[in-house]
Structures are given as C-alpha cells and as structure tokens.
Tab-separated table of C-alpha atoms in Angstrom:
chain	number	residue	atom	x	y	z
A	1	UNK	CA	51.870	88.344	84.339
A	2	UNK	CA	54.482	86.776	82.052
A	3	UNK	CA	53.241	88.779	79.044
A	4	UNK	CA	53.410	92.019	81.038
A	5	UNK	CA	56.951	91.144	82.148
A	6	UNK	CA	58.052	90.489	78.547
A	7	UNK	CA	56.421	93.748	77.467
A	8	UNK	CA	58.477	95.631	80.071
A	9	UNK	CA	61.642	93.959	78.801
A	10	UNK	CA	60.820	94.956	75.206
A	11	UNK	CA	60.160	98.544	76.356
A	12	UNK	CA	63.617	98.611	78.012
A	13	UNK	CA	65.232	97.476	74.749
A	14	UNK	CA	63.960	100.458	72.762
A	15	UNK	CA	66.638	102.940	71.677
A	16	UNK	CA	65.960	106.676	71.649
A	17	UNK	CA	67.859	109.850	70.768
A	18	UNK	CA	68.696	111.201	74.229
A	19	UNK	CA	70.554	114.250	72.940
A	20	UNK	CA	67.261	115.824	71.881
A	21	UNK	CA	65.060	116.223	74.978
A	22	UNK	CA	61.992	117.137	72.911
A	23	UNK	CA	61.928	113.846	70.981
A	24	UNK	CA	59.962	110.756	72.121
A	25	UNK	CA	59.244	112.196	75.573
A	26	UNK	CA	56.464	109.694	76.269
A	27	UNK	CA	58.529	106.693	75.100
A	28	UNK	CA	61.497	107.718	77.259
A	29	UNK	CA	59.248	108.140	80.283
A	30	UNK	CA	57.677	104.698	79.753
A	31	UNK	CA	61.148	103.189	79.432
A	32	UNK	CA	62.286	104.686	82.749
A	33	UNK	CA	59.127	103.421	84.478
A	34	UNK	CA	59.648	99.921	83.037
A	35	UNK	CA	63.260	99.840	84.329
A	36	UNK	CA	62.106	100.924	87.804
A	37	UNK	CA	59.392	98.232	87.831
A	38	UNK	CA	61.954	95.574	86.864
A	39	UNK	CA	64.153	96.678	89.784
A	40	UNK	CA	61.191	96.372	92.142
A	41	UNK	CA	60.593	92.777	90.953
A	42	UNK	CA	64.018	91.822	92.330
A	43	UNK	CA	62.799	92.669	95.845
A	44	UNK	CA	60.295	89.785	95.653
A	45	UNK	CA	61.972	86.352	95.572
A	46	UNK	CA	58.813	84.729	94.209
A	47	UNK	CA	58.837	87.062	91.163
A	48	UNK	CA	62.553	86.379	90.627
A	49	UNK	CA	62.022	82.614	90.588
A	50	UNK	CA	58.833	82.641	88.497
A	51	UNK	CA	59.549	85.493	86.018
A	52	UNK	CA	63.194	86.556	85.840
A	53	UNK	CA	65.068	83.224	86.063
A	54	UNK	CA	62.877	81.362	83.508
A	55	UNK	CA	63.256	84.315	81.096
A	56	UNK	CA	66.948	84.895	81.679
A	57	UNK	CA	67.647	84.733	77.899
A	58	UNK	CA	65.469	87.795	77.252
A	59	UNK	CA	66.685	89.544	80.418
A	60	UNK	CA	70.336	89.183	79.358
A	61	UNK	CA	69.488	90.313	75.826
A	62	UNK	CA	67.956	93.486	77.304
A	63	UNK	CA	71.002	94.057	79.516
A	64	UNK	CA	73.441	93.589	76.604
A	65	UNK	CA	71.447	95.949	74.352
A	66	UNK	CA	71.670	98.674	76.999
A	67	UNK	CA	75.297	98.098	77.987
A	68	UNK	CA	77.087	97.386	74.722
A	69	UNK	CA	76.750	100.677	72.880
A	70	UNK	CA	79.144	103.255	71.398
A	71	UNK	CA	80.654	105.075	74.379
A	72	UNK	CA	79.774	108.795	74.492
A	73	UNK	CA	82.490	111.434	74.302
A	74	UNK	CA	82.147	113.830	77.229
A	75	UNK	CA	83.740	117.236	76.854
A	76	UNK	CA	85.811	118.162	79.866
A	77	UNK	CA	87.548	121.468	80.475
A	78	UNK	CA	91.338	121.304	80.731
A	79	UNK	CA	91.377	124.382	82.949
A	80	UNK	CA	91.032	123.876	86.681
A	81	UNK	CA	89.130	126.186	89.067
A	82	UNK	CA	92.455	127.487	90.433
A	83	UNK	CA	93.416	128.692	86.949
A	84	UNK	CA	90.154	130.368	85.920
A	85	UNK	CA	88.363	131.226	89.165
A	86	UNK	CA	85.220	129.779	87.563
A	87	UNK	CA	83.771	126.364	88.335
A	88	UNK	CA	83.641	124.348	85.128
A	89	UNK	CA	80.454	122.358	84.630
A	90	UNK	CA	81.218	118.917	83.279
A	91	UNK	CA	79.030	117.701	80.459
A	92	UNK	CA	76.902	114.719	81.467
A	93	UNK	CA	75.955	111.889	79.102
A	94	UNK	CA	72.195	112.476	78.483
A	95	UNK	CA	71.586	108.713	78.102
A	96	UNK	CA	73.149	107.849	81.481
A	97	UNK	CA	69.945	108.183	83.632
A	98	UNK	CA	68.299	105.624	81.297
A	99	UNK	CA	71.257	103.213	81.443
A	100	UNK	CA	71.955	103.572	85.169
A	101	UNK	CA	68.734	101.726	86.104
A	102	UNK	CA	69.791	98.732	83.984
A	103	UNK	CA	73.206	98.661	85.717
A	104	UNK	CA	71.458	98.695	89.098
A	105	UNK	CA	69.122	95.910	87.953
A	106	UNK	CA	72.016	93.697	86.785
A	107	UNK	CA	73.986	94.304	89.991
A	108	UNK	CA	71.007	93.304	92.162
A	109	UNK	CA	70.366	90.271	89.932
A	110	UNK	CA	73.925	88.962	90.442
A	111	UNK	CA	73.651	89.391	94.223
A	112	UNK	CA	70.254	87.667	94.323
A	113	UNK	CA	70.391	84.134	95.743
A	114	UNK	CA	67.893	82.809	93.175
A	115	UNK	CA	70.364	83.612	90.349
A	116	UNK	CA	72.710	80.704	90.966
A	117	UNK	CA	76.062	79.989	89.328
A	118	UNK	CA	74.603	77.415	86.935
A	119	UNK	CA	72.039	79.924	85.607
A	120	UNK	CA	74.451	82.856	85.177
A	121	UNK	CA	77.646	81.210	83.906
A	122	UNK	CA	75.982	80.295	80.576
A	123	UNK	CA	75.757	83.995	79.680
A	124	UNK	CA	79.230	85.029	80.926
A	125	UNK	CA	81.074	84.039	77.754
A	126	UNK	CA	84.491	85.323	76.540
A	127	UNK	CA	82.643	87.666	74.148
A	128	UNK	CA	80.474	89.037	76.981
A	129	UNK	CA	83.478	89.590	79.281
A	130	UNK	CA	85.523	91.289	76.529
A	131	UNK	CA	82.623	93.594	75.580
A	132	UNK	CA	82.032	94.330	79.274
A	133	UNK	CA	85.703	95.244	79.841
A	134	UNK	CA	85.638	97.589	76.835
A	135	UNK	CA	82.992	99.619	78.699
A	136	UNK	CA	85.613	100.503	81.338
A	137	UNK	CA	87.009	103.011	78.833
A	138	UNK	CA	83.952	105.236	79.394
A	139	UNK	CA	84.611	108.796	80.595
A	140	UNK	CA	81.601	108.579	82.931
A	141	UNK	CA	83.075	107.952	86.406
A	142	UNK	CA	79.782	106.695	87.914
A	143	UNK	CA	79.452	104.122	85.133
A	144	UNK	CA	82.995	102.848	85.821
A	145	UNK	CA	82.066	102.404	89.499
A	146	UNK	CA	79.041	100.272	88.518
A	147	UNK	CA	81.207	98.245	86.127
A	148	UNK	CA	83.792	97.667	88.858
A	149	UNK	CA	81.171	96.495	91.368
A	150	UNK	CA	79.469	94.204	88.841
A	151	UNK	CA	82.732	92.609	87.666
A	152	UNK	CA	83.832	92.128	91.279
A	153	UNK	CA	80.549	90.367	92.168
A	154	UNK	CA	80.693	88.224	89.005
A	155	UNK	CA	84.264	87.148	89.798
A	156	UNK	CA	83.324	86.311	93.394
A	157	UNK	CA	80.215	84.324	92.414
A	158	UNK	CA	81.259	82.569	89.202
A	159	UNK	CA	84.247	80.474	90.313
A	160	UNK	CA	84.300	78.462	87.020
A	161	UNK	CA	84.713	81.720	85.070
A	162	UNK	CA	87.533	83.261	87.152
A	163	UNK	CA	90.410	82.139	84.942
A	164	UNK	CA	88.606	83.434	81.850
A	165	UNK	CA	87.965	86.828	83.509
A	166	UNK	CA	91.638	87.115	84.575
A	167	UNK	CA	92.758	86.296	81.040
A	168	UNK	CA	90.450	88.975	79.570
A	169	UNK	CA	91.784	91.560	82.065
A	170	UNK	CA	95.356	90.583	81.054
A	171	UNK	CA	94.533	91.178	77.389
A	172	UNK	CA	93.000	94.537	78.278
A	173	UNK	CA	96.233	95.589	79.989
A	174	UNK	CA	98.391	94.236	77.154
A	175	UNK	CA	96.495	96.560	74.795
A	176	UNK	CA	97.103	99.471	77.193
A	177	UNK	CA	100.840	98.705	77.469
A	178	UNK	CA	101.620	97.997	73.819
A	179	UNK	CA	98.945	99.773	71.757
A	180	UNK	CA	96.580	102.349	73.283
A	181	UNK	CA	98.654	104.011	76.064
A	182	UNK	CA	95.410	105.357	77.602
A	183	UNK	CA	92.482	103.549	79.188
A	184	UNK	CA	90.010	105.393	81.423
A	185	UNK	CA	89.163	102.346	83.539
A	186	UNK	CA	92.719	101.226	84.373
A	187	UNK	CA	92.412	102.365	88.017
A	188	UNK	CA	89.127	100.464	88.494
A	189	UNK	CA	90.504	97.270	86.933
A	190	UNK	CA	93.591	97.471	89.153
A	191	UNK	CA	91.283	97.887	92.170
A	192	UNK	CA	89.610	94.602	91.229
A	193	UNK	CA	93.017	92.973	90.674
A	194	UNK	CA	94.162	94.102	94.123
A	195	UNK	CA	91.344	92.153	95.773
A	196	UNK	CA	92.099	89.156	93.504
A	197	UNK	CA	95.843	89.268	94.336
A	198	UNK	CA	94.996	89.388	98.069
A	199	UNK	CA	93.374	85.988	97.680
A	200	UNK	CA	96.310	84.312	95.887
A	201	UNK	CA	97.700	81.305	97.749
A	202	UNK	CA	101.361	81.148	98.791
A	203	UNK	CA	103.655	80.077	97.146
A	204	UNK	CA	102.449	81.896	94.043
A	205	UNK	CA	101.576	79.839	90.987
A	206	UNK	CA	103.725	80.313	87.871
A	207	UNK	CA	100.887	82.043	85.973
A	208	UNK	CA	100.646	84.687	88.731
A	209	UNK	CA	104.410	85.373	88.640
A	210	UNK	CA	104.229	85.664	84.829
A	211	UNK	CA	101.332	88.117	85.221
A	212	UNK	CA	103.415	90.216	87.633
A	213	UNK	CA	106.404	90.332	85.280
A	214	UNK	CA	104.454	90.775	82.020
A	215	UNK	CA	101.662	93.102	83.164
A	216	UNK	CA	102.248	94.806	86.535
A	217	UNK	CA	105.889	95.811	85.867
A	218	UNK	CA	105.397	97.003	82.217
A	219	UNK	CA	102.356	99.067	83.284
A	220	UNK	CA	104.890	101.468	84.837
A	221	UNK	CA	106.075	102.518	81.372
A	222	UNK	CA	102.603	103.635	80.203
A	223	UNK	CA	102.583	107.371	79.561
A	224	UNK	CA	99.355	107.878	81.539
A	225	UNK	CA	100.636	105.751	84.431
A	226	UNK	CA	100.278	108.633	86.940
A	227	UNK	CA	96.464	108.442	86.541
A	228	UNK	CA	96.337	104.957	88.107
A	229	UNK	CA	99.648	104.896	90.000
A	230	UNK	CA	98.105	104.552	93.475
A	231	UNK	CA	96.275	101.354	92.451
A	232	UNK	CA	99.325	100.039	90.567
A	233	UNK	CA	101.547	100.582	93.619
A	234	UNK	CA	99.034	98.712	95.784
A	235	UNK	CA	99.036	95.725	93.391
A	236	UNK	CA	102.857	95.744	93.255
A	237	UNK	CA	103.214	95.755	97.038
A	238	UNK	CA	100.557	93.028	97.449
A	239	UNK	CA	102.632	90.775	95.181
A	240	UNK	CA	105.727	91.502	97.280
A	241	UNK	CA	103.880	90.479	100.446
A	242	UNK	CA	103.257	87.114	98.754
A	243	UNK	CA	106.832	86.710	97.435
A	244	UNK	CA	109.705	89.020	98.435
A	245	UNK	CA	111.867	87.633	95.619
A	246	UNK	CA	109.771	89.641	93.148
A	247	UNK	CA	111.207	92.886	94.564
A	248	UNK	CA	114.387	92.710	92.438
A	249	UNK	CA	112.539	92.281	89.086
A	250	UNK	CA	110.304	95.210	90.121
A	251	UNK	CA	113.314	97.413	90.968
A	252	UNK	CA	114.917	96.512	87.633
A	253	UNK	CA	111.653	97.378	85.876
A	254	UNK	CA	111.418	100.764	87.625
A	255	UNK	CA	114.980	101.638	86.625
A	256	UNK	CA	114.403	100.407	83.054
A	257	UNK	CA	111.178	102.377	82.570
A	258	UNK	CA	112.312	105.508	84.433
A	259	UNK	CA	110.337	108.516	83.091
A	260	UNK	CA	111.966	111.177	80.959
A	261	UNK	CA	110.946	114.862	81.215
A	262	UNK	CA	107.984	114.004	83.475
A	263	UNK	CA	108.625	115.294	86.997
A	264	UNK	CA	105.255	114.134	88.408
A	265	UNK	CA	105.847	110.553	87.304
A	266	UNK	CA	109.471	110.713	88.436
A	267	UNK	CA	108.370	111.684	91.964
A	268	UNK	CA	105.917	108.767	92.009
A	269	UNK	CA	108.663	106.371	90.856
A	270	UNK	CA	110.933	107.571	93.670
A	271	UNK	CA	108.150	106.902	96.208
A	272	UNK	CA	107.687	103.349	94.924
A	273	UNK	CA	111.432	102.768	94.682
A	274	UNK	CA	111.855	103.541	98.384
A	275	UNK	CA	108.932	101.315	99.404
A	276	UNK	CA	110.204	98.387	97.326
A	277	UNK	CA	113.777	98.732	98.628
A	278	UNK	CA	112.568	98.226	102.197
A	279	UNK	CA	111.237	94.785	101.209
A	280	UNK	CA	114.573	93.671	99.657
A	281	UNK	CA	117.356	91.882	101.470
A	282	UNK	CA	120.583	93.942	101.418
A	283	UNK	CA	122.717	91.192	99.826
A	284	UNK	CA	120.245	90.737	96.941
A	285	UNK	CA	120.421	94.415	95.954
A	286	UNK	CA	124.103	94.192	94.909
A	287	UNK	CA	123.557	93.619	91.121
A	288	UNK	CA	121.480	96.807	90.773
A	289	UNK	CA	123.454	99.075	93.127
A	290	UNK	CA	125.317	100.965	90.315
A	291	UNK	CA	122.109	101.679	88.364
A	292	UNK	CA	120.123	102.464	91.522
A	293	UNK	CA	122.553	105.016	92.912
A	294	UNK	CA	123.301	106.536	89.533
A	295	UNK	CA	119.557	107.217	89.156
A	296	UNK	CA	119.250	108.727	92.653
A	297	UNK	CA	122.298	110.934	92.045
A	298	UNK	CA	120.792	112.123	88.751
A	299	UNK	CA	117.532	112.973	90.512
A	300	UNK	CA	119.340	114.947	93.237
A	301	UNK	CA	121.402	116.836	90.658
A	302	UNK	CA	118.476	117.401	88.294
A	303	UNK	CA	116.820	120.724	87.567
A	304	UNK	CA	113.468	119.953	89.192
A	305	UNK	CA	113.316	120.900	92.865
A	306	UNK	CA	110.490	118.522	93.860
A	307	UNK	CA	112.264	115.515	92.320
A	308	UNK	CA	115.562	116.455	93.987
A	309	UNK	CA	113.833	116.947	97.348
A	310	UNK	CA	112.076	113.545	97.079
A	311	UNK	CA	115.381	111.835	96.188
A	312	UNK	CA	117.012	113.404	99.262
A	313	UNK	CA	114.389	111.667	101.447
A	314	UNK	CA	116.133	108.343	100.728
A	315	UNK	CA	118.994	109.384	103.021
A	316	UNK	CA	116.588	109.745	105.955
A	317	UNK	CA	115.873	106.012	105.712
A	318	UNK	CA	118.058	103.743	107.879
A	319	UNK	CA	117.625	100.757	105.589
A	320	UNK	CA	118.787	102.752	102.561
A	321	UNK	CA	121.799	104.032	104.539
A	322	UNK	CA	122.686	100.412	105.395
A	323	UNK	CA	122.764	99.625	101.629
A	324	UNK	CA	124.948	102.708	101.103
A	325	UNK	CA	127.396	101.539	103.825
A	326	UNK	CA	127.475	97.906	102.647
A	327	UNK	CA	128.395	98.857	99.081
A	328	UNK	CA	130.341	102.055	99.783
A	329	UNK	CA	133.112	101.048	97.376
A	330	UNK	CA	130.500	101.440	94.579
A	331	UNK	CA	128.252	104.157	96.022
A	332	UNK	CA	130.790	106.702	97.275
A	333	UNK	CA	132.459	107.389	93.881
A	334	UNK	CA	128.988	108.158	92.490
A	335	UNK	CA	127.605	110.159	95.391
A	336	UNK	CA	130.422	112.117	96.984
A	337	UNK	CA	131.654	114.332	94.085
A	338	UNK	CA	128.105	115.315	93.125
A	339	UNK	CA	126.929	115.958	96.708
A	340	UNK	CA	130.043	118.052	97.487
A	341	UNK	CA	129.615	120.086	94.294
A	342	UNK	CA	125.885	120.680	94.898
A	343	UNK	CA	126.447	121.528	98.584
A	344	UNK	CA	128.655	124.395	97.435
A	345	UNK	CA	126.693	125.606	94.430
A	346	UNK	CA	123.014	124.611	94.671
A	347	UNK	CA	120.618	127.458	93.843
A	348	UNK	CA	117.977	126.554	96.452
A	349	UNK	CA	118.968	127.525	99.991
A	350	UNK	CA	116.900	124.931	101.925
A	351	UNK	CA	117.998	122.064	99.687
A	352	UNK	CA	121.579	123.305	99.884
A	353	UNK	CA	121.404	123.017	103.683
A	354	UNK	CA	120.147	119.408	103.304
A	355	UNK	CA	123.030	118.687	100.920
A	356	UNK	CA	125.562	120.081	103.405
A	357	UNK	CA	124.053	117.827	106.108
A	358	UNK	CA	124.248	114.840	103.738
A	359	UNK	CA	127.877	115.664	102.956
A	360	UNK	CA	128.600	115.479	106.716
A	361	UNK	CA	126.754	112.133	107.025
A	362	UNK	CA	128.786	110.637	104.168
A	363	UNK	CA	132.044	111.835	105.749
A	364	UNK	CA	131.042	110.298	109.097
A	365	UNK	CA	130.256	106.920	107.475
A	366	UNK	CA	133.815	106.584	106.145
A	367	UNK	CA	136.113	109.604	105.943
A	368	UNK	CA	138.813	107.673	104.016
A	369	UNK	CA	136.353	106.469	101.337
A	370	UNK	CA	134.960	110.021	101.204
A	371	UNK	CA	138.407	111.529	100.521
A	372	UNK	CA	139.249	108.817	97.968
A	373	UNK	CA	136.028	109.506	96.081
A	374	UNK	CA	136.963	113.181	95.776
A	375	UNK	CA	140.344	112.196	94.316
A	376	UNK	CA	138.746	110.172	91.485
A	377	UNK	CA	140.108	111.115	88.073
A	378	UNK	CA	137.936	113.079	85.645
A	379	UNK	CA	137.311	110.044	83.424
A	380	UNK	CA	135.739	108.099	86.310
A	381	UNK	CA	133.698	111.039	87.626
A	382	UNK	CA	132.455	111.854	84.106
A	383	UNK	CA	130.385	108.638	84.147
A	384	UNK	CA	128.160	110.137	86.854
A	385	UNK	CA	127.807	113.655	85.468
A	386	UNK	CA	124.290	115.048	85.654
A	387	UNK	CA	124.607	116.856	82.377
A	388	UNK	CA	126.208	115.991	79.083
A	389	UNK	CA	129.089	118.322	78.143
A	390	UNK	CA	129.088	120.342	74.892
A	391	UNK	CA	132.061	118.306	73.703
A	392	UNK	CA	130.240	114.970	74.241
A	393	UNK	CA	127.096	116.323	72.631
A	394	UNK	CA	128.971	117.517	69.540
A	395	UNK	CA	130.806	114.171	69.246
A	396	UNK	CA	127.499	112.273	69.300
A	397	UNK	CA	125.913	114.681	66.808
A	398	UNK	CA	128.822	114.162	64.403
A	399	UNK	CA	128.406	110.382	64.655
A	400	UNK	CA	124.710	110.679	63.749
A	401	UNK	CA	125.492	113.065	60.879
A	402	UNK	CA	128.067	110.609	59.532
A	403	UNK	CA	125.513	107.767	59.747
A	404	UNK	CA	122.920	109.933	57.954
A	405	UNK	CA	125.401	110.701	55.131
A	406	UNK	CA	126.240	107.006	54.744
A	407	UNK	CA	122.550	106.066	54.512
A	408	UNK	CA	121.844	108.857	52.006
A	409	UNK	CA	124.627	107.597	49.731
A	410	UNK	CA	123.616	103.923	49.945
A	411	UNK	CA	119.800	104.100	50.031
A	412	UNK	CA	117.784	105.922	47.393
A	413	UNK	CA	114.923	107.959	48.841
A	414	UNK	CA	116.343	107.923	52.368
A	415	UNK	CA	114.953	110.696	54.547
A	416	UNK	CA	116.620	111.696	57.808
A	417	UNK	CA	114.363	111.017	60.841
A	418	UNK	CA	112.724	113.995	62.512
A	419	UNK	CA	114.179	113.539	65.988
A	420	UNK	CA	113.081	115.843	68.826
A	421	UNK	CA	116.564	116.426	70.260
A	422	UNK	CA	118.433	117.709	67.214
A	423	UNK	CA	120.344	120.986	67.641
A	424	UNK	CA	117.748	123.045	65.752
A	425	UNK	CA	115.049	122.085	68.275
A	426	UNK	CA	116.900	122.059	71.578
A	427	UNK	CA	116.743	125.123	73.797
A	428	UNK	CA	119.137	126.875	76.120
A	429	UNK	CA	122.815	125.961	76.060
A	430	UNK	CA	122.604	123.250	73.413
A	431	UNK	CA	121.069	125.586	70.832
A	432	UNK	CA	123.484	128.107	69.325
A	433	UNK	CA	120.675	130.391	68.096
A	434	UNK	CA	119.176	130.519	71.606
A	435	UNK	CA	122.540	131.582	72.999
A	436	UNK	CA	122.881	134.353	70.418
A	437	UNK	CA	119.462	135.800	71.202
A	438	UNK	CA	118.998	135.230	74.937
A	439	UNK	CA	122.492	134.943	76.346
A	440	UNK	CA	124.525	137.414	74.297
A	441	UNK	CA	127.135	138.140	76.946
A	442	UNK	CA	127.939	134.460	77.530
A	443	UNK	CA	128.008	133.765	73.776
A	444	UNK	CA	130.340	136.714	72.985
A	445	UNK	CA	132.764	135.796	75.759
A	446	UNK	CA	133.182	132.231	74.495
C-alpha cells in the first residue's frame, strides 16, 4: 500500500508539455488519475493517518513541484463585447486542469483534522510563504481563488506562523507600491487582510498602525489601484472602526496621492473621501480644511462631468455641510466665486441647475460671508483657480528654460529632460500650433 502511494506521488511529480495535446497522452492521463486517487484518500481518515501524514515530506515535495512553476502568460483581448459585438474567448492555461487537482488536494489536507499544526508548520517556512505569494500574480482567476482559500486556511490554522505570513504579505505590497505597480492578486490578498484586520484587538498594536500608514495608505497611489479599490476601501474602513484617529492620516494620504488625468480613479477617491469624512470629528478636520475644499472645488470646476457630479454629492451630506459651516471663514472664499461663476456659465444644463441650487444653499448659510467672498481681490481668488492662466504658464516655462540654460553652461553633456507637459506636446490652448490649425478665428483675433 505504501509503495503504491509513493508511486502515485512520483507520477504526480512528472512534468509534461501541456501546450501540445498530442504529446504524452497516456502519461498525462495517468497523472490525472493519480491526482484524483490522492484526493479520494483524504476522504478516509485511516489512510490520512497511515499514508499521508507519515509521508508528509514527499507529499509537500509533490505539492511544491506542481505549484512553484513559471506562471503562464494568458492572452486576453482588450476589446470588450460592447465594442466589437463579438464575445471574446479567453485563452485558458492548458496545464491548469492538471494543477487544479493538486490545489484541491492541498486545501483538503489543510482542513483535515489529522494534519495538525505541529505536522504542517515545519513545511510553512519563509521561503514557502514567499514562493506561494508570488503565485498570486497569476492571470488565472480560478487559481487566485484557490490560493486565497489556502492562505486563509493556513493563517487560521497555523497560529505560530501568523506573524511571518503578515510580514510576507507586507513585503509583497511594498514591492507593488515601490517597484512593480501591478500585481494580479492584490484584490485577493486584501480580501485576506480584511478578515485578519477584523480580528485585531482594540486598542490596535503599534505594528498594526504602522502597517496602516506604510501599506494601506500608500496603496492608494498605485497606478492600478482601481483594480482592487473595493477591497482596499474595505480594509481602510475596517481600520477606522478599530481606531477613528486614523481617519486624519488617511484623509491626508488621499489628498497627497490624488490621481492626475484619471477620472475613474478620481471618482473612486471622492467616494472614499466622503466615507472617511463621516468618521472624523469636526474639530479634528481643521488642519486639512484648506486642502480638502480646494480639491473638491477643483473637481467641481474640472472638465470631466462624472467627477464634477460626484463632487457635488458632498453637498447633499449633512455632516459635510456642518464642516462647511464650522469653517466658513476658510471655505467660503474658495467655494463661492467658483460656484457662482459655474452656475452662470457651466456647459451642462443639469449640473448647472445643481450649481444654482448650491449657490442658494451657500447664500442661506451666511449671506454676509457669501457677499464678502465675492468681493475677494483677484490675488486671493487666483489661488483657487481651476485652470492655470497663459501668463502663469509662460512665467513657469521661462523659469524652466532659464534653469536648463544654466545647467547646459555648467554641466558638460547635460541633456534637457523629456517632460510630457512642455509646450510642444500640450494640446488645445497651451499649444500655439494647435491654436493656429484648429482655432484659427480665436488665434487671429488675439
């Protein structure tokens, strides 16, 4: 019986070329049968105790050989059904059916009562955990689900290994924040973290607060953040339920990492900003009021309708209006001139109606402060302008040109940086060539 069991394990360790269906057909079939038979053994507790547990070294070797492999690259179409009218068939990893059985086997083994903590913890080393977390970068969604379930069960069962697993997850996220900027399994790892955070005792330990400030907040700046934003928001809010004082660092982080030229991410940030504000105490918001309202005003006055509409939703919230009233000496000079201007000139009729209603609300809150804000001199109001003027832009460009000339004269071999916002690359009103070609009438009349 033992020899037959070892033979099955050896069969499961064999590697085949799964891209070519005509190669090693018999060997592949035998391998699948062996994996299925191993899964069936887990249903019998006697077999687990007499065969699997005593041979755990070989079992784990088989599992590692199947798991830790170069991840396949799956070609996915960038065009959605709505764009083409044709359903795009996603390419499936041909080796997955042969690996899936091993994942199922390992998952059932962890759950099994016979596989106790003492037996398993020997094999869950830092190297194993790191290699296991690297698998989360697979493009195969079903594989990521298995990985998430297995890691969750391991964390729940192996209490002595919890700190090590958390540390490895931290390192994984540090790489995402500072190096890779993309990781397919970020959403799944954050799902696991959410259940871990739920179990944190109150008051939070220092290491958990450090994790929040060094991992959860900086994750917002990752370019692909929108792919795992729902899970990130859940983790953020779970931390705030444990300690409301963390709301201010989170607000500061959101304002610091505010997205540029990414309307989808900007809308998501506005959603989180509103949720986090409701957790804050009004008096503690004071230090960030200027930055907070300046950002909201910029969103309302921006060119993207969806972002502007989402920013307008803040004024439907009573708690936000109480912040506005409390700090009206700071908020009115920022809000009133922009809202009045947009209420008169906004291009979208429905949003313009909302702006007119908001203008009325602001006047009702304090008509004297409203009138004073409209009388602000141009220098003060310029600070809150939505758009940089041509004069300011030209002044800044001249400063950069002067700096470039200085560096060219002092450093041999200096080459001017290829910046994306220089005048030759900008479009519309900042680019003189664009104006000549596309806006002749405006250009001639200047």
